[in-house]
Coordinates of C-alpha atoms (C1' of nucleotides) in Angstrom, one line a residue:
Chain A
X1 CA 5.2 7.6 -29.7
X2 CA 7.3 5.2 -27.2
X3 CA 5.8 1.9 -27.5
X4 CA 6.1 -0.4 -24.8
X5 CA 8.4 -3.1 -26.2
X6 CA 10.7 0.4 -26.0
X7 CA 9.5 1.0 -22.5
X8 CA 10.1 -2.5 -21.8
X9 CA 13.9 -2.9 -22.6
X10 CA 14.7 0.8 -21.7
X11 CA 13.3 2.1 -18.4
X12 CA 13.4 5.4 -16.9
X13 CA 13.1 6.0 -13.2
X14 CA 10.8 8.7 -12.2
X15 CA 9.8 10.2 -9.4
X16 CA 6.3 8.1 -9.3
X17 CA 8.2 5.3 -9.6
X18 CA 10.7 6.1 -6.5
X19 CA 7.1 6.6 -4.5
X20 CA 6.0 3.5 -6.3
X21 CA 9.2 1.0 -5.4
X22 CA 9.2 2.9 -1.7
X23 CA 5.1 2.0 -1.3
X24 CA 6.1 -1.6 -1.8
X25 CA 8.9 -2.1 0.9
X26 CA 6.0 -1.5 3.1
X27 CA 3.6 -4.5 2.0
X28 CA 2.5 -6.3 -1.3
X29 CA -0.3 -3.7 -3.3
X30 CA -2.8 -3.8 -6.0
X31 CA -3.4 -1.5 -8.7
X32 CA -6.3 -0.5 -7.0
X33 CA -4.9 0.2 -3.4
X34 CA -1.4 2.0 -5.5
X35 CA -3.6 4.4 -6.9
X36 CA -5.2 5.5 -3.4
X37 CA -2.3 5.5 -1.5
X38 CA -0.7 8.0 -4.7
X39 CA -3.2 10.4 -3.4
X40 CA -0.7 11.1 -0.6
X41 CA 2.4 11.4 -3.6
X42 CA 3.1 15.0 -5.0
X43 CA 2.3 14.3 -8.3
X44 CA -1.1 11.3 -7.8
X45 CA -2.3 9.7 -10.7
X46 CA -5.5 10.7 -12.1
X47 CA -6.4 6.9 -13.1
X48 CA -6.4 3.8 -12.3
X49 CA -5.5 2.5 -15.7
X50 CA -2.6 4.9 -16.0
X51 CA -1.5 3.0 -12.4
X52 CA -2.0 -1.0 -14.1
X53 CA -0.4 0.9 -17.2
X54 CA 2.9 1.9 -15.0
X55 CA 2.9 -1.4 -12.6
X56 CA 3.2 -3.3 -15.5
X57 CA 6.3 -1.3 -17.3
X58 CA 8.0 -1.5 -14.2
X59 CA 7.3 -5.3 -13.7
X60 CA 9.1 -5.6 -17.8
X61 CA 11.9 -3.7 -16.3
X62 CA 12.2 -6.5 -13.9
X63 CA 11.5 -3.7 -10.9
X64 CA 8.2 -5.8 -9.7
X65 CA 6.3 -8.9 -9.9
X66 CA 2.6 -9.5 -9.7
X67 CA 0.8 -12.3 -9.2
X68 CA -3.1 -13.0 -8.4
X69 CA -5.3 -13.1 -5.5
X70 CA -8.0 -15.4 -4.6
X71 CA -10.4 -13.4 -4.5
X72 CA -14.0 -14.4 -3.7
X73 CA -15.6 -10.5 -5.2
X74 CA -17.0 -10.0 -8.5
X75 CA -15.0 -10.1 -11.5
X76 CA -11.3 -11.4 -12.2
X77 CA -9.0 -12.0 -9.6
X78 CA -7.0 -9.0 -8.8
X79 CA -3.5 -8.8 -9.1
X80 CA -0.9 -7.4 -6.4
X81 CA 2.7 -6.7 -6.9
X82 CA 5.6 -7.1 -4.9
X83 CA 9.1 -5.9 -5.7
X84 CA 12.1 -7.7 -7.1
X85 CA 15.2 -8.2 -5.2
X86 CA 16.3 -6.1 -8.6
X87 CA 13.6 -3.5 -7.4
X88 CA 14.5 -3.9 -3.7
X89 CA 18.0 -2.9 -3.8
X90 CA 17.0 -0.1 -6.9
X91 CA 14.9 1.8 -3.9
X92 CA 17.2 1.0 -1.1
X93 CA 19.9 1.9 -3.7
X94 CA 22.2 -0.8 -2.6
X95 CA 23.0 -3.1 -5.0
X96 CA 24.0 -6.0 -2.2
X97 CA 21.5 -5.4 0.3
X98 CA 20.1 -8.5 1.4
X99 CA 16.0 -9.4 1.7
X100 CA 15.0 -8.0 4.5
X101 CA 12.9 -11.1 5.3
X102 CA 12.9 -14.9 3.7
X103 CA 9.9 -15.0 1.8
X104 CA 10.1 -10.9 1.4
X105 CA 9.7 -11.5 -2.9
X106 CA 7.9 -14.7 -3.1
X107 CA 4.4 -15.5 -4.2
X108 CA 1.7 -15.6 -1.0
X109 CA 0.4 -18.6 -0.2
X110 CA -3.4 -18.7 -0.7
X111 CA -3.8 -19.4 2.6
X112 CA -2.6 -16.0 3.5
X113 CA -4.1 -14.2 1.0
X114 CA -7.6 -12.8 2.9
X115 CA -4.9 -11.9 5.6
X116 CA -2.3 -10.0 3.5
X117 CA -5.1 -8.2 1.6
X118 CA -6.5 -6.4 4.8
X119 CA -2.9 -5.4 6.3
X120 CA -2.7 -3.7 2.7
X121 CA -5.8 -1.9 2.9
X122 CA -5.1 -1.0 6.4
X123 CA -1.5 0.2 5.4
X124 CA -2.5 2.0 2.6
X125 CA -5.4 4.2 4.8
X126 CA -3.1 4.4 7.3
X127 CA -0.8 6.7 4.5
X128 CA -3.9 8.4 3.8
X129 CA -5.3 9.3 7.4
X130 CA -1.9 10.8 8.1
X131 CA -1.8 12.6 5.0
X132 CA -5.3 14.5 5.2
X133 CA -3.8 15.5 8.9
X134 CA -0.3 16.9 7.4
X135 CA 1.2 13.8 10.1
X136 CA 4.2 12.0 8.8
X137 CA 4.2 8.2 9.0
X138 CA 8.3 7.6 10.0
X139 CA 10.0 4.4 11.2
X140 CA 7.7 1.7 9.5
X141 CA 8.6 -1.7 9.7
X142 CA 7.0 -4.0 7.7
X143 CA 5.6 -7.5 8.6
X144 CA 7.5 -9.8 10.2
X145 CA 10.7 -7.2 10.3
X146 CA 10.3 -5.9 14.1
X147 CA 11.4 -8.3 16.6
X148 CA 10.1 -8.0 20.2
X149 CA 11.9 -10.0 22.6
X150 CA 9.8 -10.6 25.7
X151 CA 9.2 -14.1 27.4
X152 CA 9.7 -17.1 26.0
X153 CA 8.7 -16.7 22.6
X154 CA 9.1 -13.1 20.5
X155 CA 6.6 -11.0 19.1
X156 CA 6.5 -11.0 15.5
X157 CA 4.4 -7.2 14.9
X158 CA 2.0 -7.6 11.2
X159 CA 3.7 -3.8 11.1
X160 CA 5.4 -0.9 13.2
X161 CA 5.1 2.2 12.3
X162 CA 5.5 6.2 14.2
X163 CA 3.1 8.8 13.7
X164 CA 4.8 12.5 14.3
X165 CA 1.9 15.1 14.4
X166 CA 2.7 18.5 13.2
X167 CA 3.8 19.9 16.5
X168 CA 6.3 17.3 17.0
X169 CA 4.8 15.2 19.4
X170 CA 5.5 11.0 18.4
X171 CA 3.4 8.0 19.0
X172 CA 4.2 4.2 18.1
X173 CA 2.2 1.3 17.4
X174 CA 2.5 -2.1 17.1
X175 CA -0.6 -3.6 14.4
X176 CA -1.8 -7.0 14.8
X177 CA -4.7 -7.6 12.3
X178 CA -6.8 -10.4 13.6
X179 CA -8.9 -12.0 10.8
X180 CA -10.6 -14.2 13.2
X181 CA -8.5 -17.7 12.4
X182 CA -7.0 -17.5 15.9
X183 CA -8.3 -18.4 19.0
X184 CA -9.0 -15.3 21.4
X185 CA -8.7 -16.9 24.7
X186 CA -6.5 -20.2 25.0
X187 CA -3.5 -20.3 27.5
X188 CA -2.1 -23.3 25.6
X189 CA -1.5 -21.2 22.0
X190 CA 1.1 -18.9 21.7
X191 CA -0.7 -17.2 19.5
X192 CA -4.0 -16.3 21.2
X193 CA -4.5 -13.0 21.5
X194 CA -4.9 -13.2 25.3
X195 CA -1.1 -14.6 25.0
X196 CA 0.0 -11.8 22.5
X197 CA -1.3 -9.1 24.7
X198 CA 0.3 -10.5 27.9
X199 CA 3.8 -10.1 26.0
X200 CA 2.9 -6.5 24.4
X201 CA 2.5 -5.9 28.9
X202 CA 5.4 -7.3 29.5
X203 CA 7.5 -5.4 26.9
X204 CA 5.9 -2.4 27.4
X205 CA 7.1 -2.3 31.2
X206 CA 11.0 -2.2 29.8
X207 CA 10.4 -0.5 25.8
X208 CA 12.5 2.7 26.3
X209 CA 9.6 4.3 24.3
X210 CA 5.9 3.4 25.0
X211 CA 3.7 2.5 22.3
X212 CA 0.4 1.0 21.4
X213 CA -0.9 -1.8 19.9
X214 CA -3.7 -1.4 17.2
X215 CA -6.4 -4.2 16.4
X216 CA -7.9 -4.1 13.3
X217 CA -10.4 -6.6 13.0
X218 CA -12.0 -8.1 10.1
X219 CA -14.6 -10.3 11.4
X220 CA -17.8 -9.4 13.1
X221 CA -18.6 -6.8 16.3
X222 CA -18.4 -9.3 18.7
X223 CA -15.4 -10.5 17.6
X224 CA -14.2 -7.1 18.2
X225 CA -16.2 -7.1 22.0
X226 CA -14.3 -10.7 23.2
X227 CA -10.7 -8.7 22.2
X228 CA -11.9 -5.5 24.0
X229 CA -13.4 -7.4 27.0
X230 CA -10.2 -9.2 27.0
X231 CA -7.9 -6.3 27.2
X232 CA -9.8 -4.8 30.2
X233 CA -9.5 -8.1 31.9
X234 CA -5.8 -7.4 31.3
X235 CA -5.3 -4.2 32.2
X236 CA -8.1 -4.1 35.1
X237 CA -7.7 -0.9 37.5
X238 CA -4.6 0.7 35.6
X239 CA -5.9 3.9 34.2
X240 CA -4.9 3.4 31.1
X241 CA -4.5 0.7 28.5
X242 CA -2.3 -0.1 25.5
X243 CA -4.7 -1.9 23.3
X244 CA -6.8 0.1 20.9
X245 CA -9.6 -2.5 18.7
X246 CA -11.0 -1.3 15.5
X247 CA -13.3 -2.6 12.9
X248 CA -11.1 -2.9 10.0
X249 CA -14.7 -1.8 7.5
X250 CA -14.7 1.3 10.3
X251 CA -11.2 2.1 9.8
X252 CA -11.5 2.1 6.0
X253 CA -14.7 4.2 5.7
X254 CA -13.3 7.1 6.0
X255 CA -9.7 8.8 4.9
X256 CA -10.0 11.1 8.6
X257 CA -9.7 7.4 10.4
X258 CA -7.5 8.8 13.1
X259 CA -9.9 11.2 14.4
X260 CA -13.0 9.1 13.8
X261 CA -14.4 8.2 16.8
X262 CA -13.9 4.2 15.0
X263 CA -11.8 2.9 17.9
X264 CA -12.7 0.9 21.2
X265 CA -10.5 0.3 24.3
X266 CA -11.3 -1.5 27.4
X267 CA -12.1 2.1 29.1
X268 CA -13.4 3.8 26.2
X269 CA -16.2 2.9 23.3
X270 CA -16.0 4.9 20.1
X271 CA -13.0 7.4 20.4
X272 CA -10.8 8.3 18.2
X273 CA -7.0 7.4 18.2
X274 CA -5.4 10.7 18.3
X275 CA -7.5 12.7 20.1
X276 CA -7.6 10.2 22.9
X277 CA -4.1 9.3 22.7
X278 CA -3.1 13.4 22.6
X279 CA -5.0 13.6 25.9
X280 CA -3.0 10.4 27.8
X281 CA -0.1 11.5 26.4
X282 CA -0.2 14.8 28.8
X283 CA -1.3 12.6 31.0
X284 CA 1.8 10.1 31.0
X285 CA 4.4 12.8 30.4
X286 CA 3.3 13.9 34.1
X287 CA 3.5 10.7 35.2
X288 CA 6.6 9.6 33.6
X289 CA 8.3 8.3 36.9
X290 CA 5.8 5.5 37.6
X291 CA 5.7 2.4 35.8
X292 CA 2.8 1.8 33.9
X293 CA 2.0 -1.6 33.4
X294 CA 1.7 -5.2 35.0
Chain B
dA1 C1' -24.4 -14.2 -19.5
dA2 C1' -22.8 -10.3 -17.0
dG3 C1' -19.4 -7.8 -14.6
dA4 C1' -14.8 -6.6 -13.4
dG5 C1' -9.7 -6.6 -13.9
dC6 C1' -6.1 -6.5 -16.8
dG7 C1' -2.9 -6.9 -21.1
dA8 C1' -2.0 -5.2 -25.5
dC9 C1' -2.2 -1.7 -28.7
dG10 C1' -2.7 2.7 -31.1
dG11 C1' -3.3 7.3 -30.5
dT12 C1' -2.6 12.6 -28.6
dC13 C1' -0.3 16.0 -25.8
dA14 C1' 3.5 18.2 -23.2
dC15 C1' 8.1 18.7 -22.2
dA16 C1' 13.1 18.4 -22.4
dG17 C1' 17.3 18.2 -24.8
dG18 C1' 20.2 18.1 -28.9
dC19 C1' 21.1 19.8 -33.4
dT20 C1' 21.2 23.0 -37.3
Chain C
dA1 C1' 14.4 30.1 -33.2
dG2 C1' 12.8 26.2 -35.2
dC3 C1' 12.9 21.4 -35.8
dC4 C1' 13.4 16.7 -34.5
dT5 C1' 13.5 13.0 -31.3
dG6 C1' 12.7 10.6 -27.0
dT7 C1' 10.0 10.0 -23.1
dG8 C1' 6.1 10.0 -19.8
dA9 C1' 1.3 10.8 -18.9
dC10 C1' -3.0 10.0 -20.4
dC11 C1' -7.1 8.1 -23.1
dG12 C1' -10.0 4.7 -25.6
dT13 C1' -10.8 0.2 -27.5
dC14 C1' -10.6 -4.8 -27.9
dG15 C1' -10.2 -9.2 -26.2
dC16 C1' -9.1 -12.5 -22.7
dT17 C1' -9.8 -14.5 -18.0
dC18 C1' -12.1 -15.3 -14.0
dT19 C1' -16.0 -15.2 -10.7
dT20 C1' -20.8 -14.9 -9.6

DNA sequence: AAGAGCGACGGTCACAGGCT
DNA sequence: AGCCTGTGACCGTCGCTCTT
């Protein structure tokens, strides 16, 4: 048998492990959310031991490191791992590629933790929405990777990502996960969502390519009704609007979430993302010529 | 104390590659 | 062809840590 003090000072790349190092670029995992998201993989793995087992080879072989939440659920604190710069520039196979951000391989600070853990869950279903639909997720940009330059201040996205559907057709998104600790309405804070939402308007009136920007929200329904009563005082008499709210336990009920009538926009209550957006995208592509926001 | 996550360890099985 | 070796996947158990 390989023991693994062997597996420690001599490691072998597989294929999981490509899947593994790639799933990582994307946002800091557990065990736990790895193992879901290898659903989408070709070859999954059939426990979740076997997935602690392999996360922690590849942390001896210097290709991760973990460190714990601060969790507030039953048992131990979970860990979550986030690559290496060694592990970084294994998967980008560049061996002087620079971090992609500043604090891209530190530890999270604990007050970012509650924050951090719910991009990851919404990442990782994301993955698996996409995969039960045979959709590929392309172009994803991790937090604070995806600069939008509109007004005074840029727009930092918590992630970017592209959607192509089996018959071709793309749509973007822009995800800002609100966990309740900002205010929604305040002209003074730059980070309101009311502020947020007036720059997505502005840059969506010159983005070469239109997109949408996805709310996932982890505090209560009406938190969720003040940011969709919000975005239709916003977008008031267009036909149409950007800004697509979720409840993030909604989101994550189900691995079908994009066709789960879990959403809510200012014009629409409980719709689901694609089949909605499939609809107005006919709809703009006939009305390409005239500009659609603001 | 109970429950949960995880590290460490020892084991089996399958497979690939090298050697005789 | 048969054997040996190395490796990864997988399984079960024990003990530790942490939270409720």
């Amino acid at each position: 048998m390989a023991t693994r003090s062997l597996i420690k000072t001599r490691w072998q790349k597989t294929s999981r492990d490509d899947e593994i190092l790639a799933a990582l670029t994307r946002c800091p995992l557990t065990a736990e959310e790895m193992f879901k998201l290898s659903q989408t993989w070709s070859q999954p793995f059939t426990s979740l031991r076997r997935v602690q087992e392999r996360m922690q080879d590849l942390s001896a072989a210097g290709q991760l490191q973990a460190w714990r939440y601060a969790t507030t659920g039953q048992g131990g604190a979970r860990l979550y791992y986030k690559l290496t710069l060694t592990g970084y520039r294994t998967v980008m196979q560049d061996d002087q590629i620079k971090p992609p951000t500043k604090r891209f391989f530190h530890e999270i600070s604990p007050g970012r933790h509650r924050h951090q853990r719910a991009l990851s869950q919404f990442i990782v279903q994301t993955y698996l929405a996409a995969h039960v639909r045979g959709i590929k997720v392309t172009d994803f940009h991790p937090e604070n990777t995806f600069r939008i330059d509109c007004g005074e201040r840029p727009l930092w996205p918590d992630a970017r990502f592209t959607l192509m559907l089996p018959n071709e057709s793309q749509f973007s998104y822009c995800v800002e996960l609100d966990n309740s600790t900002e205010s929604v309405l305040s002209h003074k804070s730059t980070d309101s969502i009311l502020s947020k939402m007036q720059r997505y308007l502005i840059d969506l009136v010159a983005a070469p390519q239109s997109y949408r920007v996805l709310f996932p929200v982890t505090g209560s329904a009406d938190r969720l009704q003040h940011i969709v009563d919000l975005a239709r005082n916003l977008t008031d008499g267009r036909s149409f609007s950007p800004f697509y709210v979720v409840l993030l336990d909604d989101y994550l009920a189900h691995p079908d979430a994009f066709f789960r009538p879990c959403f809510h926009a200012p014009q629409n209550k409980n719709i689901s993302l694609l089949r909605s957006q499939a609809r107005q995208f006919q709809v703009r592509s006939a009305l390409l010529a005239r500009p659609a926001f603001v």
